[in-house]
PDB file of C-alpha atoms and ligand atoms in Angstrom:
ATOM      1  CA  MET X 768    -134.059  37.170  -1.410  1.00  0.00           C
ATOM      2  CA  ASN X 769    -137.751  36.310  -1.361  1.00  0.00           C
ATOM      3  CA  LEU X 770    -139.392  37.125  -4.728  1.00  0.00           C
ATOM      4  CA  ASN X 771    -142.830  38.363  -2.296  1.00  0.00           C
ATOM      5  CA  GLU X 772    -140.578  40.266  -0.177  1.00  0.00           C
ATOM      6  CA  LEU X 773    -139.118  42.250  -3.205  1.00  0.00           C
ATOM      7  CA  LYS X 774    -142.191  42.508  -4.700  1.00  0.00           C
ATOM      8  CA  LYS X 775    -143.793  43.838  -1.461  1.00  0.00           C
ATOM      9  CA  SER X 776    -140.838  46.466  -1.417  1.00  0.00           C
ATOM     10  CA  LEU X 777    -140.742  47.483  -4.742  1.00  0.00           C
ATOM     11  CA  SER X 778    -145.010  47.403  -5.240  1.00  0.00           C
ATOM     12  CA  LYS X 779    -144.998  51.287  -4.948  1.00  0.00           C
ATOM     13  CA  LEU X 780    -142.855  51.902  -7.524  1.00  0.00           C
ATOM     14  CA  PRO X 781    -144.042  52.487 -10.742  1.00  0.00           C
ATOM     15  CA  LEU X 782    -142.458  49.787 -12.724  1.00  0.00           C
ATOM     16  CA  GLY X 783    -142.950  47.453 -15.629  1.00  0.00           C
ATOM     17  CA  ASP X 784    -142.925  43.512 -15.335  1.00  0.00           C
ATOM     18  CA  ILE X 785    -140.773  42.081 -12.498  1.00  0.00           C
ATOM     19  CA  ARG X 786    -138.143  38.909 -13.478  1.00  0.00           C
ATOM     20  CA  TYR X 787    -136.785  36.874 -10.364  1.00  0.00           C
ATOM     21  CA  PHE X 788    -134.213  34.358 -10.704  1.00  0.00           C
ATOM     22  CA  ASP X 789    -132.508  32.343  -7.846  1.00  0.00           C
ATOM     23  CA  THR X 790    -129.719  31.894 -10.470  1.00  0.00           C
ATOM     24  CA  ILE X 791    -129.119  32.945 -13.923  1.00  0.00           C
ATOM     25  CA  GLY X 792    -126.381  33.707 -16.333  1.00  0.00           C
ATOM     26  CA  SER X 793    -126.301  37.358 -16.740  1.00  0.00           C
ATOM     27  CA  THR X 794    -129.654  39.593 -15.731  1.00  0.00           C
ATOM     28  CA  ASN X 795    -128.626  42.008 -18.601  1.00  0.00           C
ATOM     29  CA  ASP X 796    -128.879  39.093 -21.233  1.00  0.00           C
ATOM     30  CA  GLU X 797    -132.229  37.864 -19.751  1.00  0.00           C
ATOM     31  CA  ALA X 798    -133.361  41.493 -20.014  1.00  0.00           C
ATOM     32  CA  LEU X 799    -132.105  41.723 -23.833  1.00  0.00           C
ATOM     33  CA  ALA X 800    -133.693  39.113 -24.728  1.00  0.00           C
ATOM     34  CA  TRP X 801    -137.127  40.264 -23.039  1.00  0.00           C
ATOM     35  CA  ALA X 802    -136.846  43.520 -23.979  1.00  0.00           C
ATOM     36  CA  ALA X 803    -136.702  42.267 -27.833  1.00  0.00           C
ATOM     37  CA  ASN X 804    -139.995  41.147 -26.713  1.00  0.00           C
ATOM     38  CA  ASP X 805    -142.216  44.272 -26.136  1.00  0.00           C
ATOM     39  CA  THR X 806    -142.040  44.515 -22.561  1.00  0.00           C
ATOM     40  CA  PRO X 807    -143.068  47.291 -20.954  1.00  0.00           C
ATOM     41  CA  ASP X 808    -140.939  50.352 -19.750  1.00  0.00           C
ATOM     42  CA  LEU X 809    -139.218  49.859 -16.227  1.00  0.00           C
ATOM     43  CA  SER X 810    -139.444  46.061 -16.709  1.00  0.00           C
ATOM     44  CA  VAL X 811    -136.631  44.414 -14.270  1.00  0.00           C
ATOM     45  CA  VAL X 812    -134.689  41.101 -14.179  1.00  0.00           C
ATOM     46  CA  ILE X 813    -132.862  40.717 -10.790  1.00  0.00           C
ATOM     47  CA  ALA X 814    -130.853  37.668  -9.761  1.00  0.00           C
ATOM     48  CA  ASP X 815    -129.562  36.113  -6.284  1.00  0.00           C
ATOM     49  CA  GLU X 816    -126.620  34.517  -8.182  1.00  0.00           C
ATOM     50  CA  GLN X 817    -124.916  35.489 -11.503  1.00  0.00           C
ATOM     51  CA  THR X 818    -123.063  32.752 -13.250  1.00  0.00           C
ATOM     52  CA  ALA X 819    -121.884  34.298 -16.460  1.00  0.00           C
ATOM     53  CA  GLY X 820    -122.468  38.382 -14.993  1.00  0.00           C
ATOM     54  CA  ARG X 821    -120.520  40.617 -17.617  1.00  0.00           C
ATOM     55  CA  GLY X 822    -118.970  44.161 -17.332  1.00  0.00           C
ATOM     56  CA  ARG X 823    -117.467  46.264 -20.189  1.00  0.00           C
ATOM     57  CA  LEU X 824    -115.948  43.892 -23.362  1.00  0.00           C
ATOM     58  CA  ASP X 825    -117.437  40.703 -21.735  1.00  0.00           C
ATOM     59  CA  ARG X 826    -114.717  41.130 -18.415  1.00  0.00           C
ATOM     60  CA  LYS X 827    -116.260  38.819 -15.964  1.00  0.00           C
ATOM     61  CA  TRP X 828    -118.750  40.450 -13.339  1.00  0.00           C
ATOM     62  CA  PHE X 829    -118.396  38.384  -9.752  1.00  0.00           C
ATOM     63  CA  THR X 830    -121.695  37.705  -8.316  1.00  0.00           C
ATOM     64  CA  PRO X 831    -121.486  34.792  -5.828  1.00  0.00           C
ATOM     65  CA  LYS X 832    -125.323  33.643  -4.311  1.00  0.00           C
ATOM     66  CA  GLY X 833    -127.073  35.034  -1.756  1.00  0.00           C
ATOM     67  CA  THR X 834    -124.104  38.490  -1.366  1.00  0.00           C
ATOM     68  CA  ALA X 835    -125.217  41.107  -3.970  1.00  0.00           C
ATOM     69  CA  LEU X 836    -127.083  42.915  -5.719  1.00  0.00           C
ATOM     70  CA  ALA X 837    -127.641  42.219  -9.399  1.00  0.00           C
ATOM     71  CA  PHE X 838    -130.173  43.541 -11.879  1.00  0.00           C
ATOM     72  CA  SER X 839    -131.233  44.972 -15.378  1.00  0.00           C
ATOM     73  CA  ILE X 840    -133.569  47.958 -16.341  1.00  0.00           C
ATOM     74  CA  VAL X 841    -135.236  47.750 -19.550  1.00  0.00           C
ATOM     75  CA  LEU X 842    -135.804  51.403 -20.046  1.00  0.00           C
ATOM     76  CA  ARG X 843    -138.132  52.561 -23.203  1.00  0.00           C
ATOM     77  CA  PRO X 844    -136.965  56.048 -24.009  1.00  0.00           C
ATOM     78  CA  THR X 845    -139.837  58.676 -24.625  1.00  0.00           C
ATOM     79  CA  PRO X 846    -139.352  61.213 -27.359  1.00  0.00           C
ATOM     80  CA  GLU X 847    -137.958  63.886 -25.321  1.00  0.00           C
ATOM     81  CA  GLU X 848    -135.519  61.290 -23.416  1.00  0.00           C
ATOM     82  CA  ARG X 849    -134.159  60.219 -27.452  1.00  0.00           C
ATOM     83  CA  PRO X 850    -131.785  63.199 -27.546  1.00  0.00           C
ATOM     84  CA  HIS X 851    -130.143  62.475 -24.084  1.00  0.00           C
ATOM     85  CA  LEU X 852    -129.294  58.923 -24.310  1.00  0.00           C
ATOM     86  CA  THR X 853    -125.763  59.106 -24.125  1.00  0.00           C
ATOM     87  CA  ARG X 854    -126.799  60.366 -20.489  1.00  0.00           C
ATOM     88  CA  ILE X 855    -128.328  57.250 -19.369  1.00  0.00           C
ATOM     89  CA  VAL X 856    -124.679  55.859 -17.701  1.00  0.00           C
ATOM     90  CA  GLY X 857    -125.074  58.958 -15.743  1.00  0.00           C
ATOM     91  CA  LEU X 858    -128.665  58.235 -14.587  1.00  0.00           C
ATOM     92  CA  ALA X 859    -127.805  54.611 -13.559  1.00  0.00           C
ATOM     93  CA  ALA X 860    -124.381  56.193 -11.713  1.00  0.00           C
ATOM     94  CA  LEU X 861    -126.319  59.387 -10.162  1.00  0.00           C
ATOM     95  CA  ALA X 862    -129.341  57.076  -9.076  1.00  0.00           C
ATOM     96  CA  VAL X 863    -126.829  54.642  -7.373  1.00  0.00           C
ATOM     97  CA  ALA X 864    -124.795  57.420  -6.062  1.00  0.00           C
ATOM     98  CA  GLU X 865    -127.465  59.546  -4.601  1.00  0.00           C
ATOM     99  CA  SER X 866    -129.165  56.257  -2.898  1.00  0.00           C
ATOM    100  CA  LEU X 867    -126.177  55.378  -1.209  1.00  0.00           C
ATOM    101  CA  ARG X 868    -125.461  58.869  -0.127  1.00  0.00           C
ATOM    102  CA  GLU X 869    -128.613  59.005   1.715  1.00  0.00           C
ATOM    103  CA  ARG X 870    -127.500  56.061   4.098  1.00  0.00           C
ATOM    104  CA  GLY X 871    -124.614  58.201   4.502  1.00  0.00           C
ATOM    105  CA  LEU X 872    -121.832  56.705   2.269  1.00  0.00           C
ATOM    106  CA  ASP X 873    -119.891  59.228   0.272  1.00  0.00           C
ATOM    107  CA  ALA X 874    -120.470  57.452  -2.832  1.00  0.00           C
ATOM    108  CA  ARG X 875    -118.875  58.907  -6.044  1.00  0.00           C
ATOM    109  CA  ILE X 876    -119.065  57.984  -9.563  1.00  0.00           C
ATOM    110  CA  LYS X 877    -115.917  57.016 -11.731  1.00  0.00           C
ATOM    111  CA  TRP X 878    -116.562  58.086 -15.004  1.00  0.00           C
ATOM    112  CA  PRO X 879    -117.944  56.320 -16.779  1.00  0.00           C
ATOM    113  CA  ASN X 880    -119.774  53.172 -15.494  1.00  0.00           C
ATOM    114  CA  ASP X 881    -118.621  52.477 -11.882  1.00  0.00           C
ATOM    115  CA  VAL X 882    -119.522  54.005  -8.031  1.00  0.00           C
ATOM    116  CA  LEU X 883    -116.784  53.924  -5.529  1.00  0.00           C
ATOM    117  CA  ILE X 884    -116.810  54.650  -2.126  1.00  0.00           C
ATOM    118  CA  GLN X 885    -113.291  56.142  -0.826  1.00  0.00           C
ATOM    119  CA  ASN X 886    -111.923  55.003  -4.026  1.00  0.00           C
ATOM    120  CA  ARG X 887    -112.924  51.411  -4.027  1.00  0.00           C
ATOM    121  CA  LYS X 888    -115.534  49.921  -6.817  1.00  0.00           C
ATOM    122  CA  VAL X 889    -118.801  49.049  -4.828  1.00  0.00           C
ATOM    123  CA  CYS X 890    -120.623  49.226  -8.002  1.00  0.00           C
ATOM    124  CA  GLY X 891    -120.587  48.238 -11.877  1.00  0.00           C
ATOM    125  CA  ILE X 892    -123.104  49.528 -14.295  1.00  0.00           C
ATOM    126  CA  LEU X 893    -123.384  47.904 -17.962  1.00  0.00           C
ATOM    127  CA  ILE X 894    -125.515  49.750 -20.395  1.00  0.00           C
ATOM    128  CA  GLU X 895    -126.513  47.741 -23.385  1.00  0.00           C
ATOM    129  CA  SER X 896    -128.797  49.141 -26.300  1.00  0.00           C
ATOM    130  CA  VAL X 897    -131.470  47.048 -28.370  1.00  0.00           C
ATOM    131  CA  TRP X 898    -131.793  48.221 -31.954  1.00  0.00           C
ATOM    132  CA  SER X 899    -134.489  48.324 -34.801  1.00  0.00           C
ATOM    133  CA  GLY X 900    -132.981  49.489 -37.840  1.00  0.00           C
ATOM    134  CA  GLU X 901    -130.715  52.256 -37.052  1.00  0.00           C
ATOM    135  CA  ASP X 902    -132.761  53.434 -34.396  1.00  0.00           C
ATOM    136  CA  ILE X 903    -132.220  52.285 -30.637  1.00  0.00           C
ATOM    137  CA  ASP X 904    -135.511  50.865 -29.459  1.00  0.00           C
ATOM    138  CA  CYS X 905    -134.428  50.597 -25.744  1.00  0.00           C
ATOM    139  CA  VAL X 906    -131.854  50.592 -23.497  1.00  0.00           C
ATOM    140  CA  VAL X 907    -130.817  48.031 -20.908  1.00  0.00           C
ATOM    141  CA  ILE X 908    -129.278  48.998 -17.630  1.00  0.00           C
ATOM    142  CA  GLY X 909    -127.202  46.349 -15.751  1.00  0.00           C
ATOM    143  CA  ILE X 910    -126.460  47.485 -12.120  1.00  0.00           C
ATOM    144  CA  GLY X 911    -124.080  45.398  -9.895  1.00  0.00           C
ATOM    145  CA  VAL X 912    -123.646  46.286  -6.123  1.00  0.00           C
ATOM    146  CA  ASN X 913    -121.327  44.609  -3.685  1.00  0.00           C
ATOM    147  CA  VAL X 914    -123.731  44.203  -0.624  1.00  0.00           C
ATOM    148  CA  SER X 915    -121.919  41.665   1.978  1.00  0.00           C
ATOM    149  CA  GLN X 916    -118.204  41.100   1.832  1.00  0.00           C
ATOM    150  CA  GLY X 917    -118.319  38.089   0.030  1.00  0.00           C
ATOM    151  CA  SER X 918    -119.517  39.698  -3.018  1.00  0.00           C
ATOM    152  CA  VAL X 919    -115.869  41.003  -3.179  1.00  0.00           C
ATOM    153  CA  PRO X 920    -114.036  39.398  -5.746  1.00  0.00           C
ATOM    154  CA  PRO X 921    -110.682  38.205  -4.453  1.00  0.00           C
ATOM    155  CA  GLU X 922    -107.262  40.866  -5.364  1.00  0.00           C
ATOM    156  CA  GLU X 923    -106.038  38.694  -7.854  1.00  0.00           C
ATOM    157  CA  MET X 924    -109.302  39.306 -10.091  1.00  0.00           C
ATOM    158  CA  LEU X 925    -109.075  42.986  -9.603  1.00  0.00           C
ATOM    159  CA  GLN X 926    -107.736  45.719 -11.889  1.00  0.00           C
ATOM    160  CA  PHE X 927    -108.929  48.426  -9.568  1.00  0.00           C
ATOM    161  CA  PRO X 928    -109.605  48.404  -5.939  1.00  0.00           C
ATOM    162  CA  ALA X 929    -113.217  47.285  -4.590  1.00  0.00           C
ATOM    163  CA  THR X 930    -115.350  46.896  -1.486  1.00  0.00           C
ATOM    164  CA  SER X 931    -118.738  46.418  -0.100  1.00  0.00           C
ATOM    165  CA  LEU X 932    -121.645  47.828   1.567  1.00  0.00           C
ATOM    166  CA  GLU X 933    -121.119  45.741   4.562  1.00  0.00           C
ATOM    167  CA  ALA X 934    -117.524  46.985   4.637  1.00  0.00           C
ATOM    168  CA  GLU X 935    -118.167  50.155   4.484  1.00  0.00           C
ATOM    169  CA  LEU X 936    -121.715  50.517   6.830  1.00  0.00           C
ATOM    170  CA  GLY X 937    -120.573  47.617   9.036  1.00  0.00           C
ATOM    171  CA  GLN X 938    -123.331  45.346   8.802  1.00  0.00           C
ATOM    172  CA  ALA X 939    -124.946  44.381   5.320  1.00  0.00           C
ATOM    173  CA  PRO X 940    -128.074  45.968   4.252  1.00  0.00           C
ATOM    174  CA  ASP X 941    -131.586  44.962   2.873  1.00  0.00           C
ATOM    175  CA  ARG X 942    -130.424  44.215  -0.421  1.00  0.00           C
ATOM    176  CA  GLY X 943    -134.662  44.386  -1.296  1.00  0.00           C
ATOM    177  CA  GLU X 944    -134.321  48.029   0.327  1.00  0.00           C
ATOM    178  CA  ILE X 945    -131.041  49.030  -1.977  1.00  0.00           C
ATOM    179  CA  VAL X 946    -132.706  47.967  -4.890  1.00  0.00           C
ATOM    180  CA  ARG X 947    -136.113  49.825  -4.480  1.00  0.00           C
ATOM    181  CA  ASP X 948    -133.706  53.153  -3.322  1.00  0.00           C
ATOM    182  CA  ILE X 949    -132.056  52.770  -6.460  1.00  0.00           C
ATOM    183  CA  LEU X 950    -135.052  52.553  -8.824  1.00  0.00           C
ATOM    184  CA  ALA X 951    -136.733  55.418  -6.896  1.00  0.00           C
ATOM    185  CA  ALA X 952    -133.924  57.428  -7.279  1.00  0.00           C
ATOM    186  CA  LEU X 953    -133.576  56.852 -11.032  1.00  0.00           C
ATOM    187  CA  ILE X 954    -137.182  57.132 -11.538  1.00  0.00           C
ATOM    188  CA  GLY X 955    -137.464  60.600  -9.427  1.00  0.00           C
ATOM    189  CA  LEU X 956    -134.099  61.707 -11.909  1.00  0.00           C
ATOM    190  CA  ARG X 957    -135.574  60.267 -14.878  1.00  0.00           C
ATOM    191  CA  PRO X 958    -137.510  63.556 -16.024  1.00  0.00           C
ATOM    192  CA  ASN X 959    -134.349  65.954 -15.734  1.00  0.00           C
ATOM    193  CA  ILE X 960    -132.422  64.107 -17.506  1.00  0.00           C
ATOM    194  CA  GLY X 961    -131.804  66.688 -20.566  1.00  0.00           C
ATOM    195  CA  THR X 962    -131.554  69.745 -18.132  1.00  0.00           C
ATOM    196  CA  ASP X 963    -128.570  71.541 -17.133  1.00  0.00           C
ATOM    197  CA  GLU X 964    -129.133  70.855 -13.254  1.00  0.00           C
ATOM    198  CA  PHE X 965    -128.941  67.144 -14.355  1.00  0.00           C
ATOM    199  CA  LEU X 966    -125.423  67.674 -16.007  1.00  0.00           C
ATOM    200  CA  LYS X 967    -124.361  69.934 -12.723  1.00  0.00           C
ATOM    201  CA  GLN X 968    -125.555  66.846 -10.210  1.00  0.00           C
ATOM    202  CA  TRP X 969    -123.709  63.884 -12.178  1.00  0.00           C
ATOM    203  CA  GLU X 970    -120.690  66.590 -12.477  1.00  0.00           C
ATOM    204  CA  ASP X 971    -120.552  67.021  -8.692  1.00  0.00           C
ATOM    205  CA  LEU X 972    -120.826  63.535  -7.724  1.00  0.00           C
ATOM    206  CA  LEU X 973    -117.704  63.009 -10.125  1.00  0.00           C
ATOM    207  CA  ALA X 974    -114.689  61.140  -8.272  1.00  0.00           C
ATOM    208  CA  LEU X 975    -111.089  61.820  -8.631  1.00  0.00           C
ATOM    209  CA  ARG X 976    -112.251  65.575  -9.745  1.00  0.00           C
ATOM    210  CA  GLY X 977    -109.359  67.742  -9.642  1.00  0.00           C
ATOM    211  CA  GLU X 978    -106.491  64.982  -9.144  1.00  0.00           C
ATOM    212  CA  THR X 979    -104.071  64.096 -11.620  1.00  0.00           C
ATOM    213  CA  VAL X 980    -105.568  60.528 -13.800  1.00  0.00           C
ATOM    214  CA  GLN X 981    -104.000  58.799 -16.702  1.00  0.00           C
ATOM    215  CA  VAL X 982    -107.205  57.654 -19.128  1.00  0.00           C
ATOM    216  CA  GLU X 983    -106.395  54.644 -21.157  1.00  0.00           C
ATOM    217  CA  THR X 984    -108.112  53.732 -24.275  1.00  0.00           C
ATOM    218  CA  GLU X 985    -107.442  50.536 -26.825  1.00  0.00           C
ATOM    219  CA  LYS X 986    -106.675  53.047 -29.717  1.00  0.00           C
ATOM    220  CA  THR X 987    -105.134  56.281 -28.864  1.00  0.00           C
ATOM    221  CA  PRO X 988    -102.300  57.013 -26.346  1.00  0.00           C
ATOM    222  CA  PRO X 989    -102.986  57.557 -22.688  1.00  0.00           C
ATOM    223  CA  VAL X 990    -104.184  60.796 -21.947  1.00  0.00           C
ATOM    224  CA  MET X 991    -102.424  62.229 -18.289  1.00  0.00           C
ATOM    225  CA  GLY X 992    -104.360  65.330 -16.843  1.00  0.00           C
ATOM    226  CA  GLN X 993    -107.232  66.722 -14.620  1.00  0.00           C
ATOM    227  CA  ILE X 994    -110.738  65.814 -14.265  1.00  0.00           C
ATOM    228  CA  SER X 995    -112.344  69.103 -15.161  1.00  0.00           C
ATOM    229  CA  GLY X 996    -115.960  68.349 -15.651  1.00  0.00           C
ATOM    230  CA  LEU X 997    -118.450  66.754 -18.657  1.00  0.00           C
ATOM    231  CA  GLU X 998    -119.242  67.924 -22.007  1.00  0.00           C
ATOM    232  CA  SER X 999    -123.059  68.153 -22.459  1.00  0.00           C
ATOM    233  CA  ASP X1000    -123.321  64.571 -23.864  1.00  0.00           C
ATOM    234  CA  GLY X1001    -121.777  63.482 -20.975  1.00  0.00           C
ATOM    235  CA  SER X1002    -118.296  63.058 -22.347  1.00  0.00           C
ATOM    236  CA  LEU X1003    -115.107  63.215 -19.913  1.00  0.00           C
ATOM    237  CA  LYS X1004    -113.266  66.683 -20.344  1.00  0.00           C
ATOM    238  CA  ILE X1005    -109.430  66.423 -19.173  1.00  0.00           C
ATOM    239  CA  ARG X1006    -107.323  69.409 -18.657  1.00  0.00           C
ATOM    240  CA  ASN X1007    -103.611  68.039 -19.808  1.00  0.00           C
ATOM    241  CA  GLU X1008    -100.461  68.286 -18.553  1.00  0.00           C
ATOM    242  CA  HIS X1009    -100.348  71.111 -21.752  1.00  0.00           C
ATOM    243  CA  GLY X1010    -103.219  73.031 -19.826  1.00  0.00           C
ATOM    244  CA  GLU X1011    -105.278  71.822 -23.591  1.00  0.00           C
ATOM    245  CA  PHE X1012    -108.759  70.801 -22.757  1.00  0.00           C
ATOM    246  CA  VAL X1013    -109.133  67.289 -24.335  1.00  0.00           C
ATOM    247  CA  THR X1014    -112.836  65.099 -24.581  1.00  0.00           C
ATOM    248  CA  VAL X1015    -112.536  61.419 -23.626  1.00  0.00           C
ATOM    249  CA  ARG X1016    -116.011  59.888 -24.950  1.00  0.00           C
ATOM    250  CA  PHE X1017    -117.420  56.599 -23.934  1.00  0.00           C
ATOM    251  CA  GLY X1018    -116.201  53.465 -25.289  1.00  0.00           C
ATOM    252  CA  ASP X1019    -112.859  51.162 -23.666  1.00  0.00           C
ATOM    253  CA  VAL X1020    -111.854  53.937 -21.264  1.00  0.00           C
ATOM    254  CA  ARG X1021    -109.657  53.267 -18.362  1.00  0.00           C
ATOM    255  CA  LEU X1022    -109.463  55.734 -15.197  1.00  0.00           C
ATOM    256  CA  ARG X1023    -106.574  55.677 -12.926  1.00  0.00           C
ATOM    257  CA  PRO X1024    -105.501  57.680 -10.402  1.00  0.00           C
ATOM    258  CA  LEU X1025    -102.186  58.519 -10.892  1.00  0.00           C
ATOM    259  CA  ALA X1026     -99.669  57.203  -8.008  1.00  0.00           C
TER     260      ALA X1026
HETATM  261  P1  ATP A1431    -111.582  49.085 -13.792  1.00  0.00           P
HETATM  262  O1  ATP A1431    -113.458  48.777 -13.106  1.00  0.00           O
HETATM  263  O2  ATP A1431    -110.737  48.276 -13.771  1.00  0.00           O
HETATM  264  O3  ATP A1431    -111.547  50.609 -13.710  1.00  0.00           O
HETATM  265  P2  ATP A1431    -113.400  49.067 -16.333  1.00  0.00           P
HETATM  266  O4  ATP A1431    -114.436  49.807 -14.847  1.00  0.00           O
HETATM  267  O5  ATP A1431    -112.894  49.348 -17.325  1.00  0.00           O
HETATM  268  O6  ATP A1431    -112.138  48.815 -15.271  1.00  0.00           O
HETATM  269  P3  ATP A1431    -115.366  46.954 -16.379  1.00  0.00           P
HETATM  270  O7  ATP A1431    -114.990  45.869 -17.692  1.00  0.00           O
HETATM  271  O8  ATP A1431    -116.348  48.296 -16.425  1.00  0.00           O
HETATM  272  O9  ATP A1431    -113.764  47.495 -16.301  1.00  0.00           O
HETATM  273  O10 ATP A1431    -115.495  45.782 -14.819  1.00  0.00           O
HETATM  274  C1  ATP A1431    -114.965  44.818 -14.919  1.00  0.00           C
HETATM  275  C2  ATP A1431    -113.771  44.527 -14.053  1.00  0.00           C
HETATM  276  O11 ATP A1431    -114.388  44.867 -12.649  1.00  0.00           O
HETATM  277  C3  ATP A1431    -113.349  43.191 -13.950  1.00  0.00           C
HETATM  278  O12 ATP A1431    -112.129  42.795 -14.789  1.00  0.00           O
HETATM  279  C4  ATP A1431    -113.186  42.995 -12.223  1.00  0.00           C
HETATM  280  O13 ATP A1431    -111.404  43.318 -12.456  1.00  0.00           O
HETATM  281  C5  ATP A1431    -113.806  43.536 -11.714  1.00  0.00           C
HETATM  282  N1  ATP A1431    -115.085  43.263 -11.240  1.00  0.00           N
HETATM  283  C6  ATP A1431    -115.690  42.260 -11.478  1.00  0.00           C
HETATM  284  N2  ATP A1431    -116.569  41.957 -10.576  1.00  0.00           N
HETATM  285  C7  ATP A1431    -116.195  42.686  -9.550  1.00  0.00           C
HETATM  286  C8  ATP A1431    -117.020  43.170  -8.357  1.00  0.00           C
HETATM  287  N3  ATP A1431    -118.076  41.778  -7.791  1.00  0.00           N
HETATM  288  N4  ATP A1431    -116.597  43.831  -7.763  1.00  0.00           N
HETATM  289  C9  ATP A1431    -115.727  45.168  -7.790  1.00  0.00           C
HETATM  290  N5  ATP A1431    -114.959  44.807  -9.389  1.00  0.00           N
HETATM  291  C10 ATP A1431    -115.478  43.776  -9.973  1.00  0.00           C
HETATM  292  C1  BTN A1432    -118.491  47.137 -14.956  1.00  0.00           C
HETATM  293  O1  BTN A1432    -118.163  47.627 -14.131  1.00  0.00           O
HETATM  294  O2  BTN A1432    -118.020  46.639 -15.971  1.00  0.00           O
HETATM  295  C2  BTN A1432    -119.982  47.074 -14.981  1.00  0.00           C
HETATM  296  C3  BTN A1432    -120.510  45.652 -14.251  1.00  0.00           C
HETATM  297  C4  BTN A1432    -121.854  45.575 -14.358  1.00  0.00           C
HETATM  298  C5  BTN A1432    -122.592  43.877 -13.785  1.00  0.00           C
HETATM  299  C6  BTN A1432    -124.059  44.093 -13.970  1.00  0.00           C
HETATM  300  S1  BTN A1432    -124.643  43.177 -13.113  1.00  0.00           S
HETATM  301  C7  BTN A1432    -126.377  43.212 -13.620  1.00  0.00           C
HETATM  302  C8  BTN A1432    -125.948  43.094 -14.991  1.00  0.00           C
HETATM  303  N1  BTN A1432    -125.946  41.640 -15.702  1.00  0.00           N
HETATM  304  C9  BTN A1432    -124.406  41.697 -15.914  1.00  0.00           C
HETATM  305  O3  BTN A1432    -124.317  40.654 -16.590  1.00  0.00           O
HETATM  306  N2  BTN A1432    -123.867  43.078 -15.917  1.00  0.00           N
HETATM  307  C10 BTN A1432    -124.630  44.036 -15.310  1.00  0.00           C
END
C-alpha cells in the first residue's frame, strides 16, 4: 500500500486526518492515543502490518505485512448518535458486510463483531471507547479484513474457521478500494443509526439466523437456541430450547453453530 495512492482513493470521502504506518503494534492503540488528543471525527489510522493486533479480551489478531487491511476509525458521536452507541458495532459490521456484498460475496454478520463469508471469518471488529469522566468522549472502530490468503492464520491458531477475499473472489482485490468502500458505506449508514430501518438491515444480515447455536459467556452457563433477531440496543435475541426468549448482551460472548 502506498500512502499517495491511498490518499487519492480516500480523497472524495469526508474524513478527518489520515495516518499511515508500514508497521505498527495495533492501529487501535494508535487511534486511542490520537483520539485522546482531540483528533477530528472520522480520522483514520491504517497500517500495512500489525505486530500486536488485538481482538476482544486481548486475543491476538494476525496481520502479516502486505496481506490484510487493518485500520481504525475515530468516531466522535453527535448528540443524536449518543443514545445509540451500542449500535456502533452494528454500524461497522454492516458497512463491511454491505461493501463486500456489493462485490457479489454473501457476507453476513456473526454477532456481535465478526463478518463471515460462507460461515468463515473474513473480518473482525474491535470497538473501544475513550472516556471523559463518566461519559464516552469518542469511539475507536478497529477493522481487520483478510485480503490475501497469507492473512489467514494457521488452523491451530483459530477457534473459528477463517477465509480471505482472495480465496472467495479468486483473486485479491485492491486494499485501497476495499477500505474506501467500507468507509463510504459507514458514512452513508451513519445518519440512520437510530432508526428501525437500520436495526432491520443489521438483523437481515445476521449469520446463522434460524439455526441452532450455542452462546458461551464467561459468567453464565451456555445458552442454546435459535437466533431470532436483535433487541433495540443491538443485543441478541435467542429462542431457547423451551421456546423462551433470552437476551444476550454484549461482552465476552462466543457464538458457535451446533455441529
Ligand atoms: P471467534 O472469532 O473465535 O468466534 P471471538 O470473535 O470472540 O471468537 P475475537 O477475540 O473476537 O474472538 O477474535 C480473536 C480470534 O480471532 C483469535 O483468538 C483467533 O482465533 C482469531 N483470529 C486471529 N487473527 C485472525 C485473522 N486474521 N482471521 C481470522 N481469525 C483470526
Ligand atoms: C476480533 O475479531 O476479535 C476483532 C479483531 C479486530 C482486529 C482489528 S485490525 C485493526 C484494529 N487494530 C487492532 O489491534 N485490532 C483491530
